[in-house]
mmCIF file of C-alpha atoms in Angstrom:
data_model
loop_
_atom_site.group_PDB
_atom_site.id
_atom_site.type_symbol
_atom_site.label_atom_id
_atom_site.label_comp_id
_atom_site.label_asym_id
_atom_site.label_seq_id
_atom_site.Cartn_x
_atom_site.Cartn_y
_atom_site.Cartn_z
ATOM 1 C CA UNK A 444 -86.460 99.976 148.483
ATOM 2 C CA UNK A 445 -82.956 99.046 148.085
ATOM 3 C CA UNK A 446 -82.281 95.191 148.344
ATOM 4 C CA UNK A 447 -80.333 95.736 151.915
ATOM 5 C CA UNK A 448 -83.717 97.104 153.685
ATOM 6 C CA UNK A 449 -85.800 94.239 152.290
ATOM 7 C CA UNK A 450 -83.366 91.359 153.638
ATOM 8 C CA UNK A 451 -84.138 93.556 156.670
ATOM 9 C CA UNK A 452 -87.673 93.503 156.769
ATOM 10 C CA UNK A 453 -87.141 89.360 156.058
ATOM 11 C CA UNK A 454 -85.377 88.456 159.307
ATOM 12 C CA UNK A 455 -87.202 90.781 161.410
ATOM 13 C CA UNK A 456 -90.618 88.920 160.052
ATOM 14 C CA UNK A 457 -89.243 85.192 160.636
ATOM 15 C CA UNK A 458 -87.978 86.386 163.978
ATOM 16 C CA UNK A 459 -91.637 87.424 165.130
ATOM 17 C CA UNK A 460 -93.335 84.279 164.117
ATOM 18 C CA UNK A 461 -90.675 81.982 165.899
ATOM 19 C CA UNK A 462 -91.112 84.303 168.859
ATOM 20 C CA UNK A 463 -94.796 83.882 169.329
ATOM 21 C CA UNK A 464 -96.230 81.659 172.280
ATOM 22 C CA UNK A 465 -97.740 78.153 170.657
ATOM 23 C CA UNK A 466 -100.500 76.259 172.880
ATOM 24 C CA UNK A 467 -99.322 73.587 174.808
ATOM 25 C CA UNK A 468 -100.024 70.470 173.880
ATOM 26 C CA UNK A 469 -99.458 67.025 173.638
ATOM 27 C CA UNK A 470 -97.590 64.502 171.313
ATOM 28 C CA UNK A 471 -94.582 65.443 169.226
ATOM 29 C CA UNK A 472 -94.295 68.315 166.960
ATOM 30 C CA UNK A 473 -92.972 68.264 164.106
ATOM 31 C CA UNK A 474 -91.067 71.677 162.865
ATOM 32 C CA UNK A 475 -89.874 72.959 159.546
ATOM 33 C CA UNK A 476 -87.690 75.813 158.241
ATOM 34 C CA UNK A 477 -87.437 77.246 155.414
ATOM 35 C CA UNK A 478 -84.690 79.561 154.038
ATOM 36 C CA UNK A 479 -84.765 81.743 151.575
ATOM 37 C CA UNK A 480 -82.109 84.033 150.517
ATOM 38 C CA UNK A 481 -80.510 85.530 147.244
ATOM 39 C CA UNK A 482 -77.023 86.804 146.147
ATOM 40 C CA UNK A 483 -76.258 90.567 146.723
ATOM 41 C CA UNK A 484 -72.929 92.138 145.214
ATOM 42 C CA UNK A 485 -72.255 95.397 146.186
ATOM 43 C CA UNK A 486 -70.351 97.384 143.875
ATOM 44 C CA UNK A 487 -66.788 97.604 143.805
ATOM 45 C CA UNK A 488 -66.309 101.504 144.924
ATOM 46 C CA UNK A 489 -68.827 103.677 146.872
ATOM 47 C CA UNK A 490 -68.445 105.079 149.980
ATOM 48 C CA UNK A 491 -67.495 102.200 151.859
ATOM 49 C CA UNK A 492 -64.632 101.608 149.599
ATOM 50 C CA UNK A 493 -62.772 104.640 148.727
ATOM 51 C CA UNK A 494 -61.135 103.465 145.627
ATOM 52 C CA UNK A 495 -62.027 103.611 141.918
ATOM 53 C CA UNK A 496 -62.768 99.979 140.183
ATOM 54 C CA UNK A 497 -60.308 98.214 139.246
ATOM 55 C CA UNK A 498 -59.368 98.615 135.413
ATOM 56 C CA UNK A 499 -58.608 96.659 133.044
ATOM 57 C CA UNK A 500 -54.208 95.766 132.777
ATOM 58 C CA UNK A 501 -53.558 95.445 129.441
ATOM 59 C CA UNK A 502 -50.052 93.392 128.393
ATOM 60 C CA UNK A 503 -48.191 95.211 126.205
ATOM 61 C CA UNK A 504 -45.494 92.841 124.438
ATOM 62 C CA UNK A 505 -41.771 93.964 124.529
ATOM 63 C CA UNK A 506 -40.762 94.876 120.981
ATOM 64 C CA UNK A 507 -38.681 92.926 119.113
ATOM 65 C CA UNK A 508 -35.102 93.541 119.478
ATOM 66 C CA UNK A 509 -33.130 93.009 115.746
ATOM 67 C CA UNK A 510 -29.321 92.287 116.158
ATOM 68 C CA UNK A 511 -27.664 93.797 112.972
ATOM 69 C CA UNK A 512 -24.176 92.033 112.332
ATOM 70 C CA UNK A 513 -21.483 94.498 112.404
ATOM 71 C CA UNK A 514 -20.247 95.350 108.989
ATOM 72 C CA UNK A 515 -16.653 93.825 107.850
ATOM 73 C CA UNK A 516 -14.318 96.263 105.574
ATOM 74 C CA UNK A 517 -12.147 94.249 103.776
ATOM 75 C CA UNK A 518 -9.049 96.622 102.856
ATOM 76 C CA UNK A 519 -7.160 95.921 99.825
ATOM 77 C CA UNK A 520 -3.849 94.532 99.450
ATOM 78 C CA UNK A 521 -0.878 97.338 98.642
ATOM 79 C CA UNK A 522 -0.428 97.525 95.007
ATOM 80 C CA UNK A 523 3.212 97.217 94.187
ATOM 81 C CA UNK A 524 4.417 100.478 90.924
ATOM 82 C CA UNK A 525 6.828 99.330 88.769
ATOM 83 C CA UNK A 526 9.454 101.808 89.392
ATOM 84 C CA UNK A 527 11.049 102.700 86.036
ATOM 85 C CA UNK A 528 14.769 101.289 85.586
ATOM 86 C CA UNK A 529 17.730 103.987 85.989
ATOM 87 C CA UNK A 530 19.881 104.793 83.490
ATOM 88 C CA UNK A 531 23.299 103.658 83.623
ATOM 89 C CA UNK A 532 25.734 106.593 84.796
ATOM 90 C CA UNK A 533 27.654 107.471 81.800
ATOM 91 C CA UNK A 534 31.198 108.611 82.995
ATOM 92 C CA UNK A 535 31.918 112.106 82.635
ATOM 93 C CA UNK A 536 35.354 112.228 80.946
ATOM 94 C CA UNK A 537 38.059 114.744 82.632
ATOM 95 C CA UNK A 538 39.171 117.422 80.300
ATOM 96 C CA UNK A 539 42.476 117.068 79.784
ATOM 97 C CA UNK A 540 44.865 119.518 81.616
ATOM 98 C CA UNK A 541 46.260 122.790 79.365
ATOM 99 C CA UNK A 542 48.930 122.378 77.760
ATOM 100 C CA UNK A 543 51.390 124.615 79.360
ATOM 101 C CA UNK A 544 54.818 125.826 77.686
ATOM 102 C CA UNK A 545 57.973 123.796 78.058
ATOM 103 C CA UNK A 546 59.199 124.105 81.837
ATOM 104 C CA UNK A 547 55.937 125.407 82.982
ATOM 105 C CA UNK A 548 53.454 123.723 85.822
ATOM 106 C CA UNK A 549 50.273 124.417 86.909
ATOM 107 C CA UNK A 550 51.482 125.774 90.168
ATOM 108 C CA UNK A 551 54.271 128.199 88.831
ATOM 109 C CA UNK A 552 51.041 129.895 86.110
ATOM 110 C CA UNK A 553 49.004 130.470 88.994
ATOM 111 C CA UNK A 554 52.584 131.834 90.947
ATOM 112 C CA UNK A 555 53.047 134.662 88.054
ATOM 113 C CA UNK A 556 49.294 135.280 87.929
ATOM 114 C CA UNK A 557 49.422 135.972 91.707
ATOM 115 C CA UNK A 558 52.874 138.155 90.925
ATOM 116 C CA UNK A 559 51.035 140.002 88.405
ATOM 117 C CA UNK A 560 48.498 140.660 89.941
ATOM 118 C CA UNK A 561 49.901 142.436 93.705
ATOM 119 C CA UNK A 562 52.311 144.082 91.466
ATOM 120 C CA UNK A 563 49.743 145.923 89.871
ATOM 121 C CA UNK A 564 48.274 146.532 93.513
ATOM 122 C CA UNK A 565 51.611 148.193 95.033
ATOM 123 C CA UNK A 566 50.318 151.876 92.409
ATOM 124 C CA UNK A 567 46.128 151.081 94.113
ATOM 125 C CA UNK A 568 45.200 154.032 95.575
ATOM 126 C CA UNK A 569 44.273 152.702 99.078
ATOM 127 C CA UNK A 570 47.390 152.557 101.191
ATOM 128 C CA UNK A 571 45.910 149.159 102.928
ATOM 129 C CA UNK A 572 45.949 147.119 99.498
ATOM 130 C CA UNK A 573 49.464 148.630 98.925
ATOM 131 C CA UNK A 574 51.035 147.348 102.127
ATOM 132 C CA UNK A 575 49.026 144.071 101.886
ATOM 133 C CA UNK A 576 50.240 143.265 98.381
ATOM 134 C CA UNK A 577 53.745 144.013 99.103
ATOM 135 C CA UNK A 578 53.796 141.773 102.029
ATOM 136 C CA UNK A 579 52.288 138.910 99.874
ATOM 137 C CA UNK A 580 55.052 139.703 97.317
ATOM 138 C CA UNK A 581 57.931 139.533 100.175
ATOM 139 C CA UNK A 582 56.299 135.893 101.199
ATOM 140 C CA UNK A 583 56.043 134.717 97.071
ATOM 141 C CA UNK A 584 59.997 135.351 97.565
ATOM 142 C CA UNK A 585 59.396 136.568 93.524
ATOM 143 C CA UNK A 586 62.866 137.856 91.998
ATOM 144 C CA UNK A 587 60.455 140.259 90.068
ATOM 145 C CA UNK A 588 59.110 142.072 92.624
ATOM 146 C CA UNK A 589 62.297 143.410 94.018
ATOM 147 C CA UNK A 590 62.859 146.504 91.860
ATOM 148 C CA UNK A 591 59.200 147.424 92.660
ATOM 149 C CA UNK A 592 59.599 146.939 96.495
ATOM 150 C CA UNK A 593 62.972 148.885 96.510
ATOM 151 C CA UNK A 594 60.910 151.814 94.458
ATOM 152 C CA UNK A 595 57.695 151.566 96.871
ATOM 153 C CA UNK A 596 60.017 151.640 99.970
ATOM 154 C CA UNK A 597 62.026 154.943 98.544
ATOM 155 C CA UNK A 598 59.211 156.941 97.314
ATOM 156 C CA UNK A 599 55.857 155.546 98.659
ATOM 157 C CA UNK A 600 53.884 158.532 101.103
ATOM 158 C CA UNK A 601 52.885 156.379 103.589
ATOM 159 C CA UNK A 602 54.805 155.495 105.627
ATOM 160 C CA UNK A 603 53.154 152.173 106.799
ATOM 161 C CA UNK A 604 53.803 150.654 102.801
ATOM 162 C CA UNK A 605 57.299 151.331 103.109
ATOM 163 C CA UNK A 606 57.933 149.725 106.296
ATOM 164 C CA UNK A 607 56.177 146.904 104.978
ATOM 165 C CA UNK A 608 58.426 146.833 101.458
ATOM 166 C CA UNK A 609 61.195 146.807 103.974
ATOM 167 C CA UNK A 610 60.084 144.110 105.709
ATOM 168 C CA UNK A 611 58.875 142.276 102.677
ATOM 169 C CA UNK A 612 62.904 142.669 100.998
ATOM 170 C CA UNK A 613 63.953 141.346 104.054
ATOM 171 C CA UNK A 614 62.102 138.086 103.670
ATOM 172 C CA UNK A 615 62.845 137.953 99.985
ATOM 173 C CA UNK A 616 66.542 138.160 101.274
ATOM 174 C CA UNK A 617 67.920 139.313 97.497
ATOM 175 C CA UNK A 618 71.661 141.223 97.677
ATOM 176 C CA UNK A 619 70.095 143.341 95.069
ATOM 177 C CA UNK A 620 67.505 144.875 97.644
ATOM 178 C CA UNK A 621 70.596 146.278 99.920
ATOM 179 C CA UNK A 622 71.248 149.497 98.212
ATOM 180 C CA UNK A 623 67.768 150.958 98.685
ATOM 181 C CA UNK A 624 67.725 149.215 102.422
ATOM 182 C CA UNK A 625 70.665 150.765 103.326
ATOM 183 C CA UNK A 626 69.453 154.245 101.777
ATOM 184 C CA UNK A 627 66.391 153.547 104.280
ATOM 185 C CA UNK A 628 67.806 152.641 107.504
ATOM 186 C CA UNK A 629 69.882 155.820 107.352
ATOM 187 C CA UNK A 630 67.772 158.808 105.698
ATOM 188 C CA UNK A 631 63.751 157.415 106.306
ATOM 189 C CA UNK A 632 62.147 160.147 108.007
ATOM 190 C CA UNK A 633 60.245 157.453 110.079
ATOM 191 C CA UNK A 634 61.459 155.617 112.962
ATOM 192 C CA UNK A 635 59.687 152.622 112.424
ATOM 193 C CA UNK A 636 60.904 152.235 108.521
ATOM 194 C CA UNK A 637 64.582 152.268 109.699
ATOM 195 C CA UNK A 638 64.184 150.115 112.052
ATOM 196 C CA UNK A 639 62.497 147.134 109.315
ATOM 197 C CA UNK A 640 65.151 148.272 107.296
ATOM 198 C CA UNK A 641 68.560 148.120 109.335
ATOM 199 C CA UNK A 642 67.143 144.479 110.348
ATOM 200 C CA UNK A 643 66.295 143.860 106.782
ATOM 201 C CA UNK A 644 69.927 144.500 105.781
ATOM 202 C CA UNK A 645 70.933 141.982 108.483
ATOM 203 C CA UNK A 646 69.259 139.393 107.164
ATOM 204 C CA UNK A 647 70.631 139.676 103.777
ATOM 205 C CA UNK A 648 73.982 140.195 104.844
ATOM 206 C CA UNK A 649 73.640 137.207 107.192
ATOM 207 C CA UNK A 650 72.319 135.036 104.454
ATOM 208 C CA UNK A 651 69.521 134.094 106.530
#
């Protein structure tokens, strides 16, 4: 019998004794109680309480949190190189200049060199070198180079050379260039050599 029925069973007894009919009678009655009763706990779950016991909560501490200090790099200070000393410049000396021969300069040796050189150029086999050293020659004004101009305007086979000799005679303006300009201007089978040549003889006759 489960400890709800018997509390039960307790009242329902004490309620039929207090209900039965006592004789009458008379002087003063005296009446006494008595209680009894005892703790009941009902569990914590069952059916009238749907939920599961409580459990146990169980404190957990945080963990401990360790602050590392941040780590200080200490950079070095520049390390100054000795930087080896430079040697003193030693002055080139200048060669001296050639000695050239009495009445010579620099500028008149590399004149005949140039002379030379577009002399030999007036026999070159490539007409263009021919006319373009006899033109130089005419603007050298070299004394030398008339006797070769008069001989490249009277017997050179192109005919563009010995327009250009007679042009180049006329710059070099030398009297001793007007026999073969005058031979030119009249018996050149090309029109365009007597034409440099007739005004070739004007200049020297002009003394231009």
């Amino acid at each position: 019998m489960s400890i709800m029925r018997m509390m039960t069973l307790a009242a329902l007894a004490l309620l039929g004794l207090s209900a039965m009919p006592q004789p009458a009678c008379a002087g003063v009655r005296v009446g006494i109680g008595l209680g009894f009763g005892f703790p009941v706990y009902a569990p914590a779950w069952g059916p009238w309480y749907p939920h599961y016991a409580y459990s146990p909560v169980y404190y957990y501490p945080p963990a401990p949190v360790y602050l590392q200090p941040a780590p200080v790099y200490v950079q070095p200070g520049p390390v100054a190189q000795s930087c080896p000393a430079t040697p003193p410049a030693v002055a080139q000396s200048t060669p001296p200049p050639p000695v050239l021969p009495t009445g010579l300069t620099q500028a008149s040796v590399s004149s005949t060199t140039d002379v030379e050189r577009n002399l030999q150029l007036l026999s070159d086999p490539d007409e263009r070198n021919r006319a373009a050293a006899a033109i130089q020659l005419g603007r050298m004004r070299s004394q030398r180079a008339i006797d070769p101009l008069a001989a490249t305007l009277a017997g050179d086979r192109s005919a563009n050379v010995r327009e250009t000799a007679a042009r180049a005679l006329g710059i070099i303006g030398s009297a001793k260039a007007l026999p073969a300009l005058q031979n030119a201007a009249l018996n050149d089978n090309d029109r365009d050599v007597r034409h440099s040549a007739e005004f070739a003889v004007e200049i020297v006759q002009s003394g231009r």
